[in-house]
Amino acid sequence: MINKQIFIISVSSLLLGGCSFMERFTPKEELISSSFEGKAAWYSKGTITASGERFNPKELTGAHKTLPFGTLVRITNLSNNKTAIVKINDRGPFTKNIEWDFSKQAAIDLDYIKKGIERVRVDVLKNQHSNLLQK
């Protein structure tokens, strides 16, 4: 009887913990503070970002001219609806008509690596912290 109770408590804890984990990574509309549409490019070169972090093209990071470092954004590729959550840790882009630069990994996840530039919607997530991305 005690083993059955322990099993039920353990499964309940996993299920409840899983729900809160998924809510962190599945932003709902009330978690979006603002949205933008524009063109995004990707980059894979660099050593240190403007925030002082070491650049890693395999991480989900991005550059924007004014958003605070550590801001989390949900990017949606408007041609295929694929999404990724990215942390802003760099400044740029400094190319005309390109509003966002994302890491190579973000471009892979969003499936625009070959195209190079893509139209995206960027949802700025409110009350989110970049430490949620750390595994």
Coordinates of C-alpha atoms in Angstrom, one line a residue:
M1 CA 0.0 0.0 0.0
I2 CA 2.8 2.4 0.9
N3 CA 4.6 1.6 -2.4
K4 CA 1.5 2.4 -4.3
Q5 CA 1.2 5.8 -2.6
I6 CA 4.8 6.6 -3.2
F7 CA 4.3 5.7 -6.9
I8 CA 1.3 7.9 -7.2
I9 CA 3.0 10.8 -5.5
S10 CA 6.1 10.4 -7.8
V11 CA 4.0 10.3 -11.0
S12 CA 2.0 13.3 -9.9
S13 CA 5.1 15.3 -9.2
L14 CA 6.6 14.5 -12.6
L15 CA 3.4 15.4 -14.3
L16 CA 3.0 18.7 -12.4
G17 CA 6.7 19.5 -12.9
G18 CA 6.4 18.8 -16.6
C19 CA 3.5 21.2 -16.9
S20 CA 5.3 24.1 -15.4
F21 CA 8.4 23.3 -17.5
M22 CA 6.3 23.4 -20.7
E23 CA 4.7 26.6 -19.8
R24 CA 8.1 28.2 -19.6
F25 CA 8.9 27.2 -23.1
T26 CA 5.5 27.6 -24.8
P27 CA 4.8 31.3 -24.4
K28 CA 1.1 32.2 -24.4
E29 CA -0.2 35.4 -25.8
E30 CA -0.4 37.0 -22.4
L31 CA 3.4 36.5 -22.1
I32 CA 4.1 38.6 -25.2
S33 CA 4.9 42.3 -24.5
S34 CA 5.3 43.3 -28.2
S35 CA 5.7 41.9 -31.7
F36 CA 7.6 43.0 -34.8
E37 CA 7.8 41.7 -38.3
G38 CA 10.8 42.2 -40.5
K39 CA 13.8 40.5 -42.2
A40 CA 16.3 38.4 -40.3
A41 CA 19.7 37.1 -41.3
W42 CA 22.0 34.8 -39.6
Y43 CA 25.7 34.8 -38.6
S44 CA 28.2 32.3 -37.4
K45 CA 31.5 34.3 -37.1
G46 CA 32.6 36.2 -34.0
T47 CA 34.3 35.7 -30.7
I48 CA 32.8 38.0 -28.1
T49 CA 29.3 39.5 -28.3
A50 CA 28.5 43.0 -27.3
S51 CA 27.1 41.7 -24.0
G52 CA 30.6 40.2 -23.2
E53 CA 29.5 36.6 -23.7
R54 CA 31.5 34.3 -25.9
F55 CA 29.7 33.8 -29.2
N56 CA 28.7 30.2 -30.0
P57 CA 26.9 29.6 -33.3
K58 CA 25.4 26.4 -31.9
E59 CA 23.4 28.4 -29.2
L60 CA 20.0 30.1 -29.8
T61 CA 21.1 33.7 -29.6
G62 CA 20.6 36.9 -31.6
A63 CA 21.4 40.5 -32.1
H64 CA 19.2 43.6 -32.1
K65 CA 20.1 47.3 -32.1
T66 CA 18.1 48.3 -29.0
L67 CA 16.6 45.3 -27.0
P68 CA 18.2 44.8 -23.6
F69 CA 20.7 41.9 -23.4
G70 CA 19.1 38.8 -21.9
T71 CA 15.7 39.5 -23.5
L72 CA 14.0 36.4 -24.8
V73 CA 12.2 36.5 -28.1
R74 CA 10.1 33.9 -29.9
I75 CA 10.9 34.0 -33.6
T76 CA 8.4 32.7 -36.2
N77 CA 9.6 32.0 -39.7
L78 CA 6.6 33.5 -41.7
S79 CA 7.2 31.2 -44.7
N80 CA 6.9 27.9 -42.7
N81 CA 5.7 28.8 -39.2
K82 CA 8.7 27.2 -37.5
T83 CA 9.6 28.8 -34.2
A84 CA 12.5 29.2 -31.9
I85 CA 13.1 31.0 -28.6
V86 CA 16.3 33.1 -28.7
K87 CA 18.2 35.2 -26.2
I88 CA 19.4 38.6 -27.3
N89 CA 23.1 38.9 -26.4
D90 CA 24.6 41.0 -29.2
R91 CA 24.1 44.3 -31.1
G92 CA 23.3 44.6 -34.8
P93 CA 22.6 43.9 -37.5
F94 CA 24.3 46.8 -39.3
T95 CA 23.0 46.0 -42.8
K96 CA 20.3 48.0 -44.5
N97 CA 16.8 46.5 -44.4
I98 CA 17.8 43.7 -42.0
E99 CA 16.3 44.1 -38.5
W100 CA 17.5 41.0 -36.8
D101 CA 20.6 38.7 -36.8
F102 CA 20.3 35.3 -35.3
S103 CA 22.8 32.5 -34.7
K104 CA 23.4 29.8 -37.2
Q105 CA 21.6 27.3 -34.9
A106 CA 18.5 29.5 -34.9
A107 CA 18.6 29.7 -38.7
I108 CA 18.8 25.9 -38.8
D109 CA 15.9 25.5 -36.4
L110 CA 13.8 28.0 -38.4
D111 CA 14.9 26.4 -41.7
Y112 CA 16.3 29.5 -43.4
I113 CA 20.0 28.5 -43.3
K114 CA 20.2 28.1 -47.1
K115 CA 18.1 31.1 -48.0
G116 CA 20.2 33.4 -45.7
I117 CA 17.5 36.0 -45.1
E118 CA 13.9 35.4 -44.1
R119 CA 10.8 37.3 -43.1
V120 CA 10.0 36.7 -39.5
R121 CA 7.8 37.7 -36.7
V122 CA 9.5 38.4 -33.4
D123 CA 7.5 38.3 -30.2
V124 CA 9.3 39.9 -27.2
L125 CA 8.5 37.7 -24.2
K126 CA 7.7 39.6 -20.9
N127 CA 8.6 38.3 -17.5
Q128 CA 10.9 35.7 -19.0
H129 CA 14.5 35.3 -18.1
S130 CA 17.4 33.9 -20.2
N131 CA 18.4 31.5 -17.4
L132 CA 15.3 29.4 -18.4
L133 CA 17.2 28.4 -21.6
Q134 CA 20.0 26.9 -19.6
K135 CA 19.8 23.1 -19.3

